[in-house]
PDB file of C-alpha atoms in Angstrom:
ATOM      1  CA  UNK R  66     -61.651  88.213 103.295  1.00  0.00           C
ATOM      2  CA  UNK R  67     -59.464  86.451 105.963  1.00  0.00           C
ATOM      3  CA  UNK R  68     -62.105  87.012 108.925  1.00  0.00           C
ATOM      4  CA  UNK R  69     -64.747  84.708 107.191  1.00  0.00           C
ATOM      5  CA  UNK R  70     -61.951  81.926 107.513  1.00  0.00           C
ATOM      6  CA  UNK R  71     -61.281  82.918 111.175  1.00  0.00           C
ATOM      7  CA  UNK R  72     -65.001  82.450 111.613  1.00  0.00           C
ATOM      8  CA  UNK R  73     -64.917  79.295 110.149  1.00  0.00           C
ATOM      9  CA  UNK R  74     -61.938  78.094 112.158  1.00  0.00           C
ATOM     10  CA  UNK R  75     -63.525  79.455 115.773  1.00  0.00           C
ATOM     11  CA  UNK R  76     -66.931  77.518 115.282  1.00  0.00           C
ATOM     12  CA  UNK R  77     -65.085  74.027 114.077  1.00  0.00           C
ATOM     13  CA  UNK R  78     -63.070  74.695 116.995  1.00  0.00           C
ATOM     14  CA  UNK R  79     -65.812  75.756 119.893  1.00  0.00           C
ATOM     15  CA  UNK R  80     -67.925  72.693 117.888  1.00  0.00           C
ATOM     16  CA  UNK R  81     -64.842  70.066 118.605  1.00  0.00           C
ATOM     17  CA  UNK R  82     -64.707  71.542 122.312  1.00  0.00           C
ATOM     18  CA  UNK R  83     -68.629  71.267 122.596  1.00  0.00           C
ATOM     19  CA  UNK R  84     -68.437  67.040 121.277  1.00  0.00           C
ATOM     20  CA  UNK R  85     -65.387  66.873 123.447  1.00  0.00           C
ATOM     21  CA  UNK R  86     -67.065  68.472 126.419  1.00  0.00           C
ATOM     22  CA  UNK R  87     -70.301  66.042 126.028  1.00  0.00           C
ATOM     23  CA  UNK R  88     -67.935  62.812 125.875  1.00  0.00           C
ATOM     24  CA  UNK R  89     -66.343  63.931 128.808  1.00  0.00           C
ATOM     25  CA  UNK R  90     -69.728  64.229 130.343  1.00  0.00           C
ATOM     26  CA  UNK R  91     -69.816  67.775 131.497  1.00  0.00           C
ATOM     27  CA  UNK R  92     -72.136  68.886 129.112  1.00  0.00           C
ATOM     28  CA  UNK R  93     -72.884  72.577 131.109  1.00  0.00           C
ATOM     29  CA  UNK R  94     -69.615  73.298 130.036  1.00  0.00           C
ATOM     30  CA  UNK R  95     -69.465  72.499 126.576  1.00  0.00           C
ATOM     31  CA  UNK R  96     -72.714  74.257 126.452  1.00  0.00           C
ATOM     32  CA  UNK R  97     -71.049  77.275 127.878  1.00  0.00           C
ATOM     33  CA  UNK R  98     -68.164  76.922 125.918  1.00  0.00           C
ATOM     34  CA  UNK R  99     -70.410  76.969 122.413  1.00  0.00           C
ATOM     35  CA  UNK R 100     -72.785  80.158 123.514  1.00  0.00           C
ATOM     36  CA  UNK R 101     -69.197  82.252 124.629  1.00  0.00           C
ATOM     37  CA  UNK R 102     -67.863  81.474 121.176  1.00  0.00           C
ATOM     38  CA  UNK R 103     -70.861  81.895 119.581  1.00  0.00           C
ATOM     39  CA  UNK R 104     -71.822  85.191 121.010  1.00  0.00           C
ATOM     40  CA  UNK R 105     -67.633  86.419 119.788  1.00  0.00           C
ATOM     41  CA  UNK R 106     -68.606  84.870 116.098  1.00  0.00           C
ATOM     42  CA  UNK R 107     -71.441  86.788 116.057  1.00  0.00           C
ATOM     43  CA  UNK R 108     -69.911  89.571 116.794  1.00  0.00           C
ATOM     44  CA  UNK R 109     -67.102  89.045 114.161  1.00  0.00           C
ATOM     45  CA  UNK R 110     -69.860  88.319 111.624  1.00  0.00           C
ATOM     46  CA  UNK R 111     -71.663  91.569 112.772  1.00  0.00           C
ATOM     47  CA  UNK R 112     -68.623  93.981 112.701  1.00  0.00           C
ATOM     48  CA  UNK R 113     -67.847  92.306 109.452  1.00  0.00           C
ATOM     49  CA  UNK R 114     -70.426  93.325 107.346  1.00  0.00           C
ATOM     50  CA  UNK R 115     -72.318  96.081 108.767  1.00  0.00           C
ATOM     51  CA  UNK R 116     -72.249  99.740 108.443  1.00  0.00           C
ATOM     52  CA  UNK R 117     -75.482 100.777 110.333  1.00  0.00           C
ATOM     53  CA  UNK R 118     -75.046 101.198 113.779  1.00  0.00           C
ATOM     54  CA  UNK R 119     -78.993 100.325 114.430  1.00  0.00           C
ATOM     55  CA  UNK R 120     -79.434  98.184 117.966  1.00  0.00           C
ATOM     56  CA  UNK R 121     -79.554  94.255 116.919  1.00  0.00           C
ATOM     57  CA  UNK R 122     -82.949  92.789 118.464  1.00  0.00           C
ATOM     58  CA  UNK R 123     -83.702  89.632 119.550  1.00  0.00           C
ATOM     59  CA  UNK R 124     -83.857  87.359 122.086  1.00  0.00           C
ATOM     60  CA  UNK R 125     -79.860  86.389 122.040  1.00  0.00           C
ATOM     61  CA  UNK R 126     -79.026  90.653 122.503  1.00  0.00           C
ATOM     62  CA  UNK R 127     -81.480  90.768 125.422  1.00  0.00           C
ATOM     63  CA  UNK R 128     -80.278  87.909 126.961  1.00  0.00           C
ATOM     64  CA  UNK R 129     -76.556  88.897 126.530  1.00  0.00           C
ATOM     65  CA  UNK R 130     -77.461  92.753 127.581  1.00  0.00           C
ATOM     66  CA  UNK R 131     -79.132  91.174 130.947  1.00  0.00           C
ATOM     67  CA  UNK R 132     -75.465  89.153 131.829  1.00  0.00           C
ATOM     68  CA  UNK R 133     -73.784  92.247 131.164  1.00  0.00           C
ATOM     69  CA  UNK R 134     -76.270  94.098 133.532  1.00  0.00           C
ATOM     70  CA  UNK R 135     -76.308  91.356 136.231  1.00  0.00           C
ATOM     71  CA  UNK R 136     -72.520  91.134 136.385  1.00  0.00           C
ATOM     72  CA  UNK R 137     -72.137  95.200 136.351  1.00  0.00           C
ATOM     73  CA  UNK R 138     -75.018  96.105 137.975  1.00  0.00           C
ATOM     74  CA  UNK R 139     -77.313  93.461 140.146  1.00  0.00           C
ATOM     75  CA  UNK R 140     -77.351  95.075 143.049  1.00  0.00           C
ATOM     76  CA  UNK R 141     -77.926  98.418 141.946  1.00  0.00           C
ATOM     77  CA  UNK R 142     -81.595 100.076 141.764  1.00  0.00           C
ATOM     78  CA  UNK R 143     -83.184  99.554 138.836  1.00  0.00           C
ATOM     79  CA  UNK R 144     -83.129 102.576 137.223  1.00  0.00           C
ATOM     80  CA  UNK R 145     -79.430 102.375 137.644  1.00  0.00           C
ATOM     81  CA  UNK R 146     -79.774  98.655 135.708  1.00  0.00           C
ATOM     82  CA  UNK R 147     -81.220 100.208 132.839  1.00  0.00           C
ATOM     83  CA  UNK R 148     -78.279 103.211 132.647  1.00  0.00           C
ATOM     84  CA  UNK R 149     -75.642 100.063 132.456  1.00  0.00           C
ATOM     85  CA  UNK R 150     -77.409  98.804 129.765  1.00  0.00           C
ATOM     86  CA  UNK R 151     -78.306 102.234 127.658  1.00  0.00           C
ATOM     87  CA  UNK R 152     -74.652 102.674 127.867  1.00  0.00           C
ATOM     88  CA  UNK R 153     -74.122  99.653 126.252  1.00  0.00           C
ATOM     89  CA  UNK R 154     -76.796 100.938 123.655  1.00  0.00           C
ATOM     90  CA  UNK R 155     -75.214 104.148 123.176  1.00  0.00           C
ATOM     91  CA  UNK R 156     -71.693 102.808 122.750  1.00  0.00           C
ATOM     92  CA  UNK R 157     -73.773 100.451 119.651  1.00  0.00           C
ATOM     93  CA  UNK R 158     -74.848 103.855 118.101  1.00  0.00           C
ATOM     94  CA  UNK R 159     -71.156 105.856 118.824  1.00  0.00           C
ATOM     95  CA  UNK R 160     -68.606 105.992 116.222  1.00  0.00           C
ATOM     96  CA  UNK R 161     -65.976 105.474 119.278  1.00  0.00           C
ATOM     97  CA  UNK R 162     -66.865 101.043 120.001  1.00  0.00           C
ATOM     98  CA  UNK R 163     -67.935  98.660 117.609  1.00  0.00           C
ATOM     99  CA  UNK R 164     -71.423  98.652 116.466  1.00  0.00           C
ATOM    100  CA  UNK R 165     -72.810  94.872 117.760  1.00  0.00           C
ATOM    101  CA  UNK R 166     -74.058  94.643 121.390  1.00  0.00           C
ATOM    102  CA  UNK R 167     -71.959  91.629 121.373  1.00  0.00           C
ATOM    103  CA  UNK R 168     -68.734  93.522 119.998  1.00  0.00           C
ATOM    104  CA  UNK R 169     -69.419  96.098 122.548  1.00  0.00           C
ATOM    105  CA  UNK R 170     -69.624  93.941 125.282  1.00  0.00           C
ATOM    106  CA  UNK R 171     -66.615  91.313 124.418  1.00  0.00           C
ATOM    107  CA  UNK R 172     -64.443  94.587 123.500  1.00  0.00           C
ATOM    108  CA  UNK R 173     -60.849  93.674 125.251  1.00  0.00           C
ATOM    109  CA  UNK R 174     -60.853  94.768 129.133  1.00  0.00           C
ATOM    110  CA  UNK R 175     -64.231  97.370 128.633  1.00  0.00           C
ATOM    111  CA  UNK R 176     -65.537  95.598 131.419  1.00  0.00           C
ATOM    112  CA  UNK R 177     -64.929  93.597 134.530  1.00  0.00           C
ATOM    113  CA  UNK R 178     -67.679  91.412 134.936  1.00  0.00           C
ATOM    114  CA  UNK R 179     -66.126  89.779 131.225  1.00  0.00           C
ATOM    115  CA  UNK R 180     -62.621  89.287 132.597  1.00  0.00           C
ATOM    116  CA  UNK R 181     -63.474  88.413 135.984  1.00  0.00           C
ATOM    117  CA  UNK R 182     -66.561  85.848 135.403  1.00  0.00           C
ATOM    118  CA  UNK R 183     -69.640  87.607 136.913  1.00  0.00           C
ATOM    119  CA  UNK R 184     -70.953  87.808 132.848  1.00  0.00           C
ATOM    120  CA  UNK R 185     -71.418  84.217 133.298  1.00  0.00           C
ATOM    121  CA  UNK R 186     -72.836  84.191 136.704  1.00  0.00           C
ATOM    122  CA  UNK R 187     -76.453  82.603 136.376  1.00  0.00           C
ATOM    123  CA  UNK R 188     -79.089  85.047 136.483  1.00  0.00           C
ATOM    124  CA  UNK R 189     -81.391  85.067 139.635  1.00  0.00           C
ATOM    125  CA  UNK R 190     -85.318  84.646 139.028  1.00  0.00           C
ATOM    126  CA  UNK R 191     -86.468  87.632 140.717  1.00  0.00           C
ATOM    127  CA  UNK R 192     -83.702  89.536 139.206  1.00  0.00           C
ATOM    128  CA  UNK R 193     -85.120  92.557 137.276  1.00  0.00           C
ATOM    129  CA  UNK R 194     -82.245  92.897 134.939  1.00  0.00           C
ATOM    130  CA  UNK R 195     -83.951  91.318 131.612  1.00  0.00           C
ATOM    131  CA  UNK R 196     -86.529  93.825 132.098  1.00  0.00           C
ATOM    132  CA  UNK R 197     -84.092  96.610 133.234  1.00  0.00           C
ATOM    133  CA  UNK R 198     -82.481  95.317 129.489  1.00  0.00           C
ATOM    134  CA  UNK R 199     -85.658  95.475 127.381  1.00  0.00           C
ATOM    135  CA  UNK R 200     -86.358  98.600 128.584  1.00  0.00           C
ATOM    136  CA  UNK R 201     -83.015 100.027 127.327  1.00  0.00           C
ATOM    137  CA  UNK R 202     -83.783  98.427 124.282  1.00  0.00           C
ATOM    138  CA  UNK R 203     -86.699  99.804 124.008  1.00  0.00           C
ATOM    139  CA  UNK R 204     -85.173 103.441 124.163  1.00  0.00           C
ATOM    140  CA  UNK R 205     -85.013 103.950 127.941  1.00  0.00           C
ATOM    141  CA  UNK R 206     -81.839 105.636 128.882  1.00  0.00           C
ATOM    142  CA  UNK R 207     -81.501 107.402 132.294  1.00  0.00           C
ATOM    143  CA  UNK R 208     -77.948 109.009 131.525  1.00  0.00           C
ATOM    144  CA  UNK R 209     -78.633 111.302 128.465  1.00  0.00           C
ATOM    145  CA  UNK R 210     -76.614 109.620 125.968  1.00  0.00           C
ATOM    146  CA  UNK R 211     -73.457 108.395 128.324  1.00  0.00           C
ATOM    147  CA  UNK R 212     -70.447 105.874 126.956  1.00  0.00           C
ATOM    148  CA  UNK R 213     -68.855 105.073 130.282  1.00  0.00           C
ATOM    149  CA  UNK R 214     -70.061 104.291 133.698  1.00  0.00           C
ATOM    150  CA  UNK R 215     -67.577 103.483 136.940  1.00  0.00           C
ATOM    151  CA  UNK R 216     -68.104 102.607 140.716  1.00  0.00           C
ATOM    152  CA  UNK R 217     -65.881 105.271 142.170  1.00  0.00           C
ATOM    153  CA  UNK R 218     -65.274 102.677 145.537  1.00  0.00           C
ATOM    154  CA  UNK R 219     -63.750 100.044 142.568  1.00  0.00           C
ATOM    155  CA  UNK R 220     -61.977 102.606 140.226  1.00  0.00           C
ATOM    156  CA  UNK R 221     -58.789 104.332 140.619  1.00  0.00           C
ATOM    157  CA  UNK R 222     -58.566 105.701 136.903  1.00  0.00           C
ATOM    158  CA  UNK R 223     -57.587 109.295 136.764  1.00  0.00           C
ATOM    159  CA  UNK R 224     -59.118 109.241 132.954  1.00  0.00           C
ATOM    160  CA  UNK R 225     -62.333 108.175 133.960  1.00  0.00           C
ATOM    161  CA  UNK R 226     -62.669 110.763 136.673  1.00  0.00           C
ATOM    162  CA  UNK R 227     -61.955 113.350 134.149  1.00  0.00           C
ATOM    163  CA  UNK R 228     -64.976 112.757 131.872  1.00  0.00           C
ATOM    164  CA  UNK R 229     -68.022 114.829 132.415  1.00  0.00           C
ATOM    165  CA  UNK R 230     -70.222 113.249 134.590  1.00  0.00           C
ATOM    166  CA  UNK R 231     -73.927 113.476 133.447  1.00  0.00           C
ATOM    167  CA  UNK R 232     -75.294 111.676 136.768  1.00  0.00           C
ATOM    168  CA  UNK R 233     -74.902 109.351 139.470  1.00  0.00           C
ATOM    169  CA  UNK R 234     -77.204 106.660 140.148  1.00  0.00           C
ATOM    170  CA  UNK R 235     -76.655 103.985 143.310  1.00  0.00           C
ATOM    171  CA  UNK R 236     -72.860 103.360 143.790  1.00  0.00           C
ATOM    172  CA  UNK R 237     -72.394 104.217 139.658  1.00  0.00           C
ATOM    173  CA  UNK R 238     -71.235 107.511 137.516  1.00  0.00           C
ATOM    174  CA  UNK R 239     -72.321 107.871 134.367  1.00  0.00           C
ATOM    175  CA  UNK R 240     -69.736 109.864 131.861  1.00  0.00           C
ATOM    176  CA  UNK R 241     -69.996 111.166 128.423  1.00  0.00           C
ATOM    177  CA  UNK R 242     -66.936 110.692 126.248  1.00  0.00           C
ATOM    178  CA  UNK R 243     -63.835 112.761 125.531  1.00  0.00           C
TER     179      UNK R 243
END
């Protein structure tokens, strides 16, 4: 199939930009610039071959769950940290959005933290949003099965105010789908 050569392609190319990023000595970037491609090739490999729609596990998922959370969510409570990321969880399960966390989470303009560069904001060490991600993982999910969540302050999306709201937790809505 033609993705496995795109696959091939993107990790020759984020490898050349990694070896070009070390010999230009800025080696955080070229880091940076291998784990963002590698988290899209994942998903790509994911959404390429799998029909379950089971919650991946593993350090890597946590660890891109808790950016997600600390760009949409670090200053919310901490129940309201583990809604962000059961929605991501129960957009993984939904026929609706892909079925990787990664897919989910790299899914064109689903989130602003991606486009706008609070995903890769480093992560504070008394930040509870690893935990606030495990726990989702784990099965925690303070919304009742919700696919959409929105600051009403931030939004001005007349489709997102017309979903039925299941609850409201700091400045966030949580919505079901259509």
């Amino acid at each position: 199939m033609k993705l496995k050569n795109y696959t091939k392609h993107i990790f020759f190319i984020s490898f050349f930009l990694f070896l070009l990023a070390i010999s230009l000595n800025v080696e955080d970037f070229g880091k940076k610039i291998l784990k963002t491609l590698s988290y899209n090739v994942f998903a790509l490999k994911s959404d390429e071959s799998s029909t379950k729609t089971n919650v991946p596990v593993g350090d890597d998922m946590v660890d891109l769950l808790a950016r997600l959370v600390n760009g949409e969510a670090r200053g919310e409570p901490y129940e309201g940290q583990v809604a962000v990321a059961a929605v991501i969880l129960n957009r993984v399960k939904s026929p609706k959005f892909p079925n990787t966390i990664a897919a989910v989470i790299y899914q064109k303009s689903q989130f602003s933290c991606v486009t706008d560069g609070q995903f890769d904001v480093p992560i504070d060490e008394n930040s509870t949003v690893y935990k606030a991600a495990e726990e989702a993982m784990n099965g925690a999910d303070p919304t009742n099965g919700a696919l959409y969540f929105y600051n009403p302050a931030k939004t001005s999306s007349k489709w997102l105010y017309s979903l039925p709201t299941v609850r409201t937790i700091g400045k966030h809505v949580f919505a079901l789908g259509e």
